[in-house]
Coordinates of C-alpha atoms and ligand atoms in Angstrom, one line a residue:
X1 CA 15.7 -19.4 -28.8
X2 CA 12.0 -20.6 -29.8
X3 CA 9.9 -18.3 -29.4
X4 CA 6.8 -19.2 -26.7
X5 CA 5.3 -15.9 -27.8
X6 CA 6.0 -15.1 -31.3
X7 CA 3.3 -12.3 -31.8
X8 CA 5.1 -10.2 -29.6
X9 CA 8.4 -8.0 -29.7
X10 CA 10.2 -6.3 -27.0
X11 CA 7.6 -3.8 -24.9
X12 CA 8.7 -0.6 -25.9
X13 CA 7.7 3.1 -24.6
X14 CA 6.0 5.1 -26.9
X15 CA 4.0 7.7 -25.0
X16 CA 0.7 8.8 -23.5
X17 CA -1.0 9.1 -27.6
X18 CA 0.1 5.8 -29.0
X19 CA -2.6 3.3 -29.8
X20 CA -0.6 0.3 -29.4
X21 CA -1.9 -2.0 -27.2
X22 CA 1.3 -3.6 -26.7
X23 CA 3.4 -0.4 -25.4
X24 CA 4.3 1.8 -22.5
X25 CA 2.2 4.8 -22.0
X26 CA 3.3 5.9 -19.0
X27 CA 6.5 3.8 -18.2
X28 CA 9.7 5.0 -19.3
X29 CA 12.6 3.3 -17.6
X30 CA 15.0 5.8 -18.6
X31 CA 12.7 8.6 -17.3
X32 CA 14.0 10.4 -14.1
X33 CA 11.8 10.7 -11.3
X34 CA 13.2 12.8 -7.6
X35 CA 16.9 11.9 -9.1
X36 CA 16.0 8.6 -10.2
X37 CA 15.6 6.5 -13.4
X38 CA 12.1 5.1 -13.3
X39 CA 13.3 1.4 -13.9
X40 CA 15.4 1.7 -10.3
X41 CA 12.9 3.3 -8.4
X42 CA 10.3 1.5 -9.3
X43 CA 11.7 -2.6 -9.4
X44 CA 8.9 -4.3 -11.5
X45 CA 8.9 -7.9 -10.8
X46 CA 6.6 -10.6 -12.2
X47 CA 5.4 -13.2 -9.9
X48 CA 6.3 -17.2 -11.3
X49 CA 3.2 -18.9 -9.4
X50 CA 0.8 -16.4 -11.0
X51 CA 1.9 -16.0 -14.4
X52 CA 4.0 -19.2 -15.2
X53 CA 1.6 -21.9 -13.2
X54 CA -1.7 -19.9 -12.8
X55 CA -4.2 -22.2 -14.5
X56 CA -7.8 -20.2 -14.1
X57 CA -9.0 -23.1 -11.8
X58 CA -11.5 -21.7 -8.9
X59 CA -13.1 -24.0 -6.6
X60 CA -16.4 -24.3 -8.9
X61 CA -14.1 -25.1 -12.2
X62 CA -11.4 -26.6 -14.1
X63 CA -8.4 -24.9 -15.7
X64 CA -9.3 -22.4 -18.3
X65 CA -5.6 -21.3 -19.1
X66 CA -4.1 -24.0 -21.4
X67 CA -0.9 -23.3 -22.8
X68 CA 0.6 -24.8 -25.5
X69 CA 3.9 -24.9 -24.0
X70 CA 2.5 -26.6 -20.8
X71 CA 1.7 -30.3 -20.5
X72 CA 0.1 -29.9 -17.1
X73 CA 2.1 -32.4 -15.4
X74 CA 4.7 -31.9 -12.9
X75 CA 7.6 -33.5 -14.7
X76 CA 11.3 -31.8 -14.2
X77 CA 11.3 -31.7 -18.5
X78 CA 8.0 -29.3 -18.0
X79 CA 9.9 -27.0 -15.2
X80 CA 12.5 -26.5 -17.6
X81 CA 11.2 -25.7 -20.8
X82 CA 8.9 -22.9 -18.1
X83 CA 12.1 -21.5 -17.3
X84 CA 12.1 -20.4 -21.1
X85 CA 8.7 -19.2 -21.6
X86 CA 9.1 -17.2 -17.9
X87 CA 12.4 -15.7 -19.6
X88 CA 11.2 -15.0 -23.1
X89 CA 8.3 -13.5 -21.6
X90 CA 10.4 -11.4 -18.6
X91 CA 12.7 -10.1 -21.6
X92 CA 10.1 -9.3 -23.9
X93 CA 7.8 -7.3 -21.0
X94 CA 11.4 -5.3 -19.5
X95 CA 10.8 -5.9 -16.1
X96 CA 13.7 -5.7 -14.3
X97 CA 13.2 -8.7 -11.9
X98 CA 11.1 -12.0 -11.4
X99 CA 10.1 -13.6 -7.7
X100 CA 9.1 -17.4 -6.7
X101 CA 8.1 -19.9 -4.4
X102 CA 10.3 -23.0 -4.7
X103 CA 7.5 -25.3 -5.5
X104 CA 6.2 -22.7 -8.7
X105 CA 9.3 -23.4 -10.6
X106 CA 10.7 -26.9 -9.3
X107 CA 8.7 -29.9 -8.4
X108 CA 8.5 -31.8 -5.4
X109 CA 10.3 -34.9 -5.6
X110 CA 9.3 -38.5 -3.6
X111 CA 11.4 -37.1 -0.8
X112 CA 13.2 -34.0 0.6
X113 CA 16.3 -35.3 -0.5
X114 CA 14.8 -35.6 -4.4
X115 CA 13.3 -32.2 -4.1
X116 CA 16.4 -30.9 -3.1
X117 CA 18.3 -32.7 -6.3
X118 CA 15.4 -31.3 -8.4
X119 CA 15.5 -27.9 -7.2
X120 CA 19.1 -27.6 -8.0
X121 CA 18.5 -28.6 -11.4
X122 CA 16.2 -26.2 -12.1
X123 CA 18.2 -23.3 -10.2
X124 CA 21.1 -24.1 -12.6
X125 CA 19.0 -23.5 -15.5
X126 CA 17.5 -19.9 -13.4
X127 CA 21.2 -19.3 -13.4
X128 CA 22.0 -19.3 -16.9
X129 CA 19.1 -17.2 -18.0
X130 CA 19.1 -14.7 -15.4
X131 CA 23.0 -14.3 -16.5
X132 CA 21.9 -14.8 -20.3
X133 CA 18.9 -11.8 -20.1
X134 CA 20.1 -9.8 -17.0
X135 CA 16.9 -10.4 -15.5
X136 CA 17.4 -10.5 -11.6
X137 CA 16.0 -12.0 -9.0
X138 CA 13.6 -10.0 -6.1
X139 CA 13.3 -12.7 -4.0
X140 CA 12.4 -16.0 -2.9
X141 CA 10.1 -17.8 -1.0
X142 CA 9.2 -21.8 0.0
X143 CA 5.6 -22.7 -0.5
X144 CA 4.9 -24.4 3.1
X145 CA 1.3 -24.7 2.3
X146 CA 0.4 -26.6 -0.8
X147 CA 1.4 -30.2 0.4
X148 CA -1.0 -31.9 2.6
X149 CA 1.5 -32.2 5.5
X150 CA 1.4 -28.4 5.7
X151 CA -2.4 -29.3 7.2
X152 CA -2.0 -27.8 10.4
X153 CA 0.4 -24.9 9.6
X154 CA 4.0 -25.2 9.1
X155 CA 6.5 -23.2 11.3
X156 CA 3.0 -23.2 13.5
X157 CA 2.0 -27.0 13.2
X158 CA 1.6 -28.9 16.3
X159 CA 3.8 -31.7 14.7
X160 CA 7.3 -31.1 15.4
X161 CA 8.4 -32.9 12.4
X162 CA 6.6 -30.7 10.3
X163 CA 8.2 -27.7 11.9
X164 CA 11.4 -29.7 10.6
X165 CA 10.5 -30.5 7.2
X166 CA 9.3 -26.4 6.8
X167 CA 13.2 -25.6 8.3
X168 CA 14.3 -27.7 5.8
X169 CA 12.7 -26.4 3.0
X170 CA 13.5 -23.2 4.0
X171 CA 17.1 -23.5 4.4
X172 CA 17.0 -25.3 0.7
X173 CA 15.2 -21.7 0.1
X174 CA 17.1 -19.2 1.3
X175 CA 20.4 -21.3 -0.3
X176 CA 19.0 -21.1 -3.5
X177 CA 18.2 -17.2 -3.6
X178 CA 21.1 -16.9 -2.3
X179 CA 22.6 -18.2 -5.0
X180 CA 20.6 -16.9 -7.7
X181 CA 21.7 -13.4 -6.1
X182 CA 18.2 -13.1 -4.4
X183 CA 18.0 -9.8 -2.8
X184 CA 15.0 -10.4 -0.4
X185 CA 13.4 -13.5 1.2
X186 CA 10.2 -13.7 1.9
X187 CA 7.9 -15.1 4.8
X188 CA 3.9 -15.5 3.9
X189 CA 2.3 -17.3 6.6
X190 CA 1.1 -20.1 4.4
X191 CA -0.9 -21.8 7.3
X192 CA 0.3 -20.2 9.8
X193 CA -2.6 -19.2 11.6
X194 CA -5.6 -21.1 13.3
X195 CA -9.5 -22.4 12.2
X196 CA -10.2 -22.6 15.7
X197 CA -9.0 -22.1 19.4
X198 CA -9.8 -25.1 20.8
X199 CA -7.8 -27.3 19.4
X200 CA -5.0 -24.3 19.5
X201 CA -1.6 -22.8 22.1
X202 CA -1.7 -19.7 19.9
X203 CA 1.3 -18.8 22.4
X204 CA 3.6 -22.0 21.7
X205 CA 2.3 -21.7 18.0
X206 CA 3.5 -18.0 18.0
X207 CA 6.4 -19.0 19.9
X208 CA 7.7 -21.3 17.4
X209 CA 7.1 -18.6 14.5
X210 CA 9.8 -16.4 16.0
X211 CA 12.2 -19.5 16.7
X212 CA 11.7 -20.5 12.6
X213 CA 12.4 -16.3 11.5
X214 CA 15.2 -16.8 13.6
X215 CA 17.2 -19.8 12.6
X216 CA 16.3 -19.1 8.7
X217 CA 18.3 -15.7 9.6
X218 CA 21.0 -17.4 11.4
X219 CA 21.0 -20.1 8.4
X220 CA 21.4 -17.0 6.2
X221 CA 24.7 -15.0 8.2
X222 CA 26.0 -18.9 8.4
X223 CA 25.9 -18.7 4.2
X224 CA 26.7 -14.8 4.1
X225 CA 23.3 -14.2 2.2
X226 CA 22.9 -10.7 3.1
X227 CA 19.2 -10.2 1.5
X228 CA 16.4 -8.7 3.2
X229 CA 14.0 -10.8 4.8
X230 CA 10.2 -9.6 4.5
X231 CA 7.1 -10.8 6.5
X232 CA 3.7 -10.4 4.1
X233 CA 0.7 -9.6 6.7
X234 CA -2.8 -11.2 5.4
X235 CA -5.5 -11.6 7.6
X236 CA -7.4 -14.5 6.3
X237 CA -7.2 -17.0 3.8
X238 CA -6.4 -20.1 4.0
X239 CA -7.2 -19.8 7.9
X240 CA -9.8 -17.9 9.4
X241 CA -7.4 -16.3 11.1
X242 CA -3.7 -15.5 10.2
X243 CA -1.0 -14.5 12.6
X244 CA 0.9 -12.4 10.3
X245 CA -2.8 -10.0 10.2
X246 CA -2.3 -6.5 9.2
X247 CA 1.5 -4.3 9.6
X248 CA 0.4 -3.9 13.0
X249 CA 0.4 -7.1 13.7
X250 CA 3.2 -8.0 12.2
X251 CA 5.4 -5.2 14.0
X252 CA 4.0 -5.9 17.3
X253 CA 5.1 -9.5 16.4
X254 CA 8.6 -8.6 14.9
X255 CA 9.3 -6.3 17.9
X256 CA 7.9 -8.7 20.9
X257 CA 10.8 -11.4 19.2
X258 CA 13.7 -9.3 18.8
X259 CA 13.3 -9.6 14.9
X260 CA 13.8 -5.6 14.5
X261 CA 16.5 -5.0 12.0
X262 CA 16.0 -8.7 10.6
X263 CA 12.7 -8.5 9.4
X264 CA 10.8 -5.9 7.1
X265 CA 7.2 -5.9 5.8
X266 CA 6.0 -7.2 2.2
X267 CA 2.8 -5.3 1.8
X268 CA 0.3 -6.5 0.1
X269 CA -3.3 -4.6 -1.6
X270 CA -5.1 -7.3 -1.5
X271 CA -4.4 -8.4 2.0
X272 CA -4.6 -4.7 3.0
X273 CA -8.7 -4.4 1.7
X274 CA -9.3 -8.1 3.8
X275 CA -7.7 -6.6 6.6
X276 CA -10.2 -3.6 6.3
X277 CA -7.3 -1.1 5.6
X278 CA -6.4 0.5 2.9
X279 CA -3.3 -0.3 0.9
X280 CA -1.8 3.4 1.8
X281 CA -2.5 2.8 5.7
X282 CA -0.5 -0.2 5.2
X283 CA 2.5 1.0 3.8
X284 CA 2.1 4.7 6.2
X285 CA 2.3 2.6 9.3
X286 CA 5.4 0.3 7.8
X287 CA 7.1 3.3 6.4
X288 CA 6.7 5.5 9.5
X289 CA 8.3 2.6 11.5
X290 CA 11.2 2.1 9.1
X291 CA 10.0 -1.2 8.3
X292 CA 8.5 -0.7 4.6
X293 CA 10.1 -2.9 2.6
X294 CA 8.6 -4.2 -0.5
X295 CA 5.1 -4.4 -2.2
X296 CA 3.4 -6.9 -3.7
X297 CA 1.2 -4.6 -5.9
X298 CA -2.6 -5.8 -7.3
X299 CA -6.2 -5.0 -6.3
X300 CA -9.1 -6.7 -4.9
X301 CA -12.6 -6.6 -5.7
X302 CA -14.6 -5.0 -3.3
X303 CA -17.7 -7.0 -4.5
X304 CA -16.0 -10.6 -4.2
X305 CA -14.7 -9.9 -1.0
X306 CA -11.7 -12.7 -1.4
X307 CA -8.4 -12.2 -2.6
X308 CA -8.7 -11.8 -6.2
X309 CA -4.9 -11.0 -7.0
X310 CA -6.5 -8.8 -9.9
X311 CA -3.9 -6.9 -11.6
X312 CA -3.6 -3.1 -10.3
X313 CA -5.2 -0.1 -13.0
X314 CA -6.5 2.2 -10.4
X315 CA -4.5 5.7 -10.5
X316 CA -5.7 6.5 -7.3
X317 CA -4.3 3.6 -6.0
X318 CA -1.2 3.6 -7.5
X319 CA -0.8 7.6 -7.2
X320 CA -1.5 6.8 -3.0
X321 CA 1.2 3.5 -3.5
X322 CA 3.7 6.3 -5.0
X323 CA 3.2 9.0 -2.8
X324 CA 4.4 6.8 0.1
X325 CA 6.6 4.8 -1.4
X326 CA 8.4 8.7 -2.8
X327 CA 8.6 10.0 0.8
X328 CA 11.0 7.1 2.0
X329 CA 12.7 7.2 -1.5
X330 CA 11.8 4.5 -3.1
X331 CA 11.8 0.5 -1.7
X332 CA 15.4 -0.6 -2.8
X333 CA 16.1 -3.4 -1.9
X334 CA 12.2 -4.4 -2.1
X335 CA 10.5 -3.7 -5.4
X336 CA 6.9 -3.8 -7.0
X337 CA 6.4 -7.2 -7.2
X338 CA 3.1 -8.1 -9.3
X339 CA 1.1 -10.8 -6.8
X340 CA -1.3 -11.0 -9.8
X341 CA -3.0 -12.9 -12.4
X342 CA -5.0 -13.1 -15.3
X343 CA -8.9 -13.5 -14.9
X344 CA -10.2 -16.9 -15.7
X345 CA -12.0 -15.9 -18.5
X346 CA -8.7 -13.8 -20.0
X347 CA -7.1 -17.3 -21.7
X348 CA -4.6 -15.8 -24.5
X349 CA -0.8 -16.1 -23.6
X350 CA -1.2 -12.1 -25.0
X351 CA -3.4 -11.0 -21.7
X352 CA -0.5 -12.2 -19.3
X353 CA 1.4 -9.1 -21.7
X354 CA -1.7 -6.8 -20.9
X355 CA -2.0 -7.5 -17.6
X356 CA 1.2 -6.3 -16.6
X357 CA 2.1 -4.0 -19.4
X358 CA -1.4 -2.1 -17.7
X359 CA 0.1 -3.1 -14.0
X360 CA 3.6 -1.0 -14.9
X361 CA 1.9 1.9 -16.9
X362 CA -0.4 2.2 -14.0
X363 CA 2.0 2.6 -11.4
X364 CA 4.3 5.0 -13.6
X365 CA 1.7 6.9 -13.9
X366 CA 0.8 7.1 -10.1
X367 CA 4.4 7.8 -10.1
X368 CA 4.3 10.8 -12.0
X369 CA 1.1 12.0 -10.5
X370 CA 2.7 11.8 -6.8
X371 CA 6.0 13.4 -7.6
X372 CA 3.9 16.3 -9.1
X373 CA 2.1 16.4 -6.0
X374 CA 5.9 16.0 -4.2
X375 CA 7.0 19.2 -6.2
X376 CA 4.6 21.5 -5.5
X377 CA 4.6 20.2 -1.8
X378 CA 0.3 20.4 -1.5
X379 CA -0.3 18.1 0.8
X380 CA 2.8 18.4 3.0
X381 CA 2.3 22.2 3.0
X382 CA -1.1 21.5 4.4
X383 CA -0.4 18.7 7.2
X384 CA 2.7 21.0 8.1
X385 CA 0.5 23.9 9.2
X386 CA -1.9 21.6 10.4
X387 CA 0.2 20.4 13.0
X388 CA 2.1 23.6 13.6
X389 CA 0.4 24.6 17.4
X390 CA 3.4 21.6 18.1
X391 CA 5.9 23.4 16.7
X392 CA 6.4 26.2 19.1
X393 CA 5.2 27.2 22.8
X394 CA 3.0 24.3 25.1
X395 CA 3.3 21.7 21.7
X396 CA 7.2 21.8 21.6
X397 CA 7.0 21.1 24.9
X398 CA 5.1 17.8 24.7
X399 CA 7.0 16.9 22.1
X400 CA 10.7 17.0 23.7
X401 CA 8.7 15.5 26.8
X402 CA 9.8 18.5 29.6
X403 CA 5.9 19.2 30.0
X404 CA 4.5 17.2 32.7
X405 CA 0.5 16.3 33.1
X406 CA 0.9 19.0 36.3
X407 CA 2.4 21.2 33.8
X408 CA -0.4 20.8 31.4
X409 CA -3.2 21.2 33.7
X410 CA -1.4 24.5 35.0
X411 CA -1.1 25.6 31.6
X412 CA -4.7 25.1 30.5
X413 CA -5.9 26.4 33.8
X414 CA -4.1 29.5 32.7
X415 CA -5.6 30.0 29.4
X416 CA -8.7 28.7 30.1
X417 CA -9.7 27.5 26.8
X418 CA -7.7 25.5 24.0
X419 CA -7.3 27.8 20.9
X420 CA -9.7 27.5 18.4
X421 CA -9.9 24.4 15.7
X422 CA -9.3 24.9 12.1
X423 CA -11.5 22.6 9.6
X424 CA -9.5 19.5 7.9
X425 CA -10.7 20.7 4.5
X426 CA -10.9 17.2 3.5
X427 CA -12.6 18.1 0.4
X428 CA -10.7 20.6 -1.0
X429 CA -7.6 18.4 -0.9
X430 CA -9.7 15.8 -2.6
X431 CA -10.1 18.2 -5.3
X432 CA -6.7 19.2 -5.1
X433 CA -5.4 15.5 -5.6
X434 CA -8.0 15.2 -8.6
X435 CA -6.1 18.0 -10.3
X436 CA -3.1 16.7 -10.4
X437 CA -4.8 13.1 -11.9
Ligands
XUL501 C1 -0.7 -15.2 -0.8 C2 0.5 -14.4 -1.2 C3 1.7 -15.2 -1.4 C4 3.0 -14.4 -1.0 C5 4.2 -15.2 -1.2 O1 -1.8 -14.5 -0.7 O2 0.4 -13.2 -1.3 O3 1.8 -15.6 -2.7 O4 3.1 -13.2 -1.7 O5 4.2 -16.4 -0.5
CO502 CO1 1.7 -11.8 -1.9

């Protein structure tokens, strides 16, 4: 095999005092963590479009991020030899598990038909090293979005034939993670969202959106593609407004189209901080419904106010991820899924291997820090009392529902007063969390 990036031998683990730039610190894939080894629980995948096709361009400058494996052009000879450099680089980092759009690692062709030609061609080759390295694949997506027809949105256009093309892109998708033994598919809204409502049926364009989830699930039973299907909220960007906005959104969506059961959430940081939440919110309010599925893990900049895709290295961040993603036991089938990429200025083939060798160690080491936290139950202890007034007397009984508003009022009119409040101590936990960092 040539060797795409010969200053640089397997990513080993060597521990929390080595020097070595290029090593673990932190993650230890053998390591067990609440029963499990740290390279199951934790799924590390590396995103194709951001680490195999990310060129530095912004919209003030030109591509910064030459490779010299890359000749820039969109010839099927470039997407193969990729498929080598993505592998040599996958093997070489460890992570268990890579994800793509179609379009990041095949190109389009002069017509569907071409693309569709193409696209196998490459997936054959994606066959042969997945089965070659044992690198697997997370999932799969279509880029609807890129191509000017996308214009107006895709599943959401007002063309029908574009609602057609995006079907049959998206078919060609779902066929090929299938057969790549995809374990998740995933729907980012692309487009799909509006500039402006008056030139929009946000209810027909919304309508449609739950027709498209529901054929590419049909498509998939038809073809026995049993993966998970995931719906990443973003609230902006490209439109000024998206549809798929927050994990509120998207449940009040996936539960007003009968999509329960069909559809889980892909949460993503940098969508979380543009949707004003924070990334734990997000992933509380999927996990609490049963609907946290996967993550796509990096950080904004709270500065730049767009999304960055900056690679994650905030243990707070990661430790608030873990702590979540520990209390539902981890995200299988989902994984951690790095929706990241190098800064502009960061040009060496060797920062794509710091980028994400920093990405893992931080989330292992959020890891740690939140099953600490787990094992000595501190913050569960605390919400636990907090709540406790519901766990006996008047509160059991709003909670099993036999205590009517009459009931209530009779009740209070009784006692008089409610019982005293106790503080939130929100400092002191802060502290608390700060010991354990
Ligand atoms: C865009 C984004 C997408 C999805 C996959 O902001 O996050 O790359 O993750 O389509
Ligand atoms: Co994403």
């Amino acid at each position: 095999m040539s060797e795409y990036f010969p200053e640089v031998s397997k990513i080993e683990y060597e521990g929390p005092e080595s020097k070595n730039q290029l090593a673990y610190k932190y993650y230890n894939p053998d390591e067990q963590i609440e029963g499990q080894r740290m390279e199951d629980l934790l799924r590390f995948s590396v995103a194709y479009w951001h680490t195999f096709r990310g060129t530095g361009s912004d919209p003030f400058g030109a591509p910064t991020l030459l490779r010299s494996w890359d000749d820039g052009s969109d010839s099927v000879e470039n997407a193969l030899k990729r498929v080598d450099v993505a592998f040599e680089f996958i093997s070489k980092l460890g992570a268990p598990y890579y994800c793509f759009h179609d379009r990041d690692v095949s190109p389009e062709g002069n017509s569907l038909a071409e693309s569709n030609d193409i696209f196998d061609k490459i997936a054959a080759k994606l066959k042969e090293k997945q089965d070659e390295t044992g690198i697997k694949l997370l999932w799969g997506t279509a880029n609807l979005f890129s191509n000017p027809r996308f214009m107006h949105g895709a599943a959401t256009s007002c063309n029908a034939d574009v609602f057609a093309y995006a079907a049959a892109q998206v078919k060609k998708a779902i066929e090929v993670t299938h057969q790549l033994g995809g374990e998740n598919y995933v729907f980012w809204g692309g487009r799909e969202g509006y500039m402006n409502l008056y030139n929009t049926d946000m209810k027909r364009e919304l309508d449609h959106l739950a027709r498209f989830m529901h054929l590419a699930h049909d498509h998939a039973k038809s073809i026995g593609f049993e993966g998970q299907f995931l719906f990443e909220p973003k609230p902006k960007e490209p439109t000024k407004h998206q549809y798929d906005f927050d994990a509120a959104a998207c449940m009040n969506f996936i539960r007003a189209n009968n999509l329960e059961g069909i559809v889980k959430l892909n949460i993503e940081t940098n969508h979380a901080t543009l949707a004003g939440h924070t990334m734990m919110h997000e992933l509380e309010y999927a996990r609490i419904q049963d609907s946290l599925g996967s993550i796509d893990a990096n950080t904004g900049d709270l500065l730049l106010g767009w999304d960055t895709d900056q690679f994650p290295t905030d243990i707070y961040l990661t430790t608030q991820c873990m702590l979540v993603i520990l209390e539902q036991g981890g995200l299988t089938p989902g994984g951690i899924n790095f929706d990241a990429k190098v800064r502009r200025e960061s040009i060496d083939p060797i920062d794509l291997f710091h980028a994400h060798i920093g990405g893992m160690d931080a989330f292992a080491r959020g890891t740690k820090i939140a099953a600490a936290m787990r094992a000595d139950n501190v913050l569960k202890d605390f919400v636990k009392e907090r709540y406790s007034s519901f766990d006996s007397g008047i509160g059991t009984k709003i909670e099993n529902g036999s205590a009517s508003f009459a009931d209530l009022e009779t009740y209070m009119l009784e006692k008089g007063e409610a019982d005293a409040n106790k503080s939130g101590r929100q400092e002191m936990l802060e502290n608390i969390v700060n010991q354990y960092l």
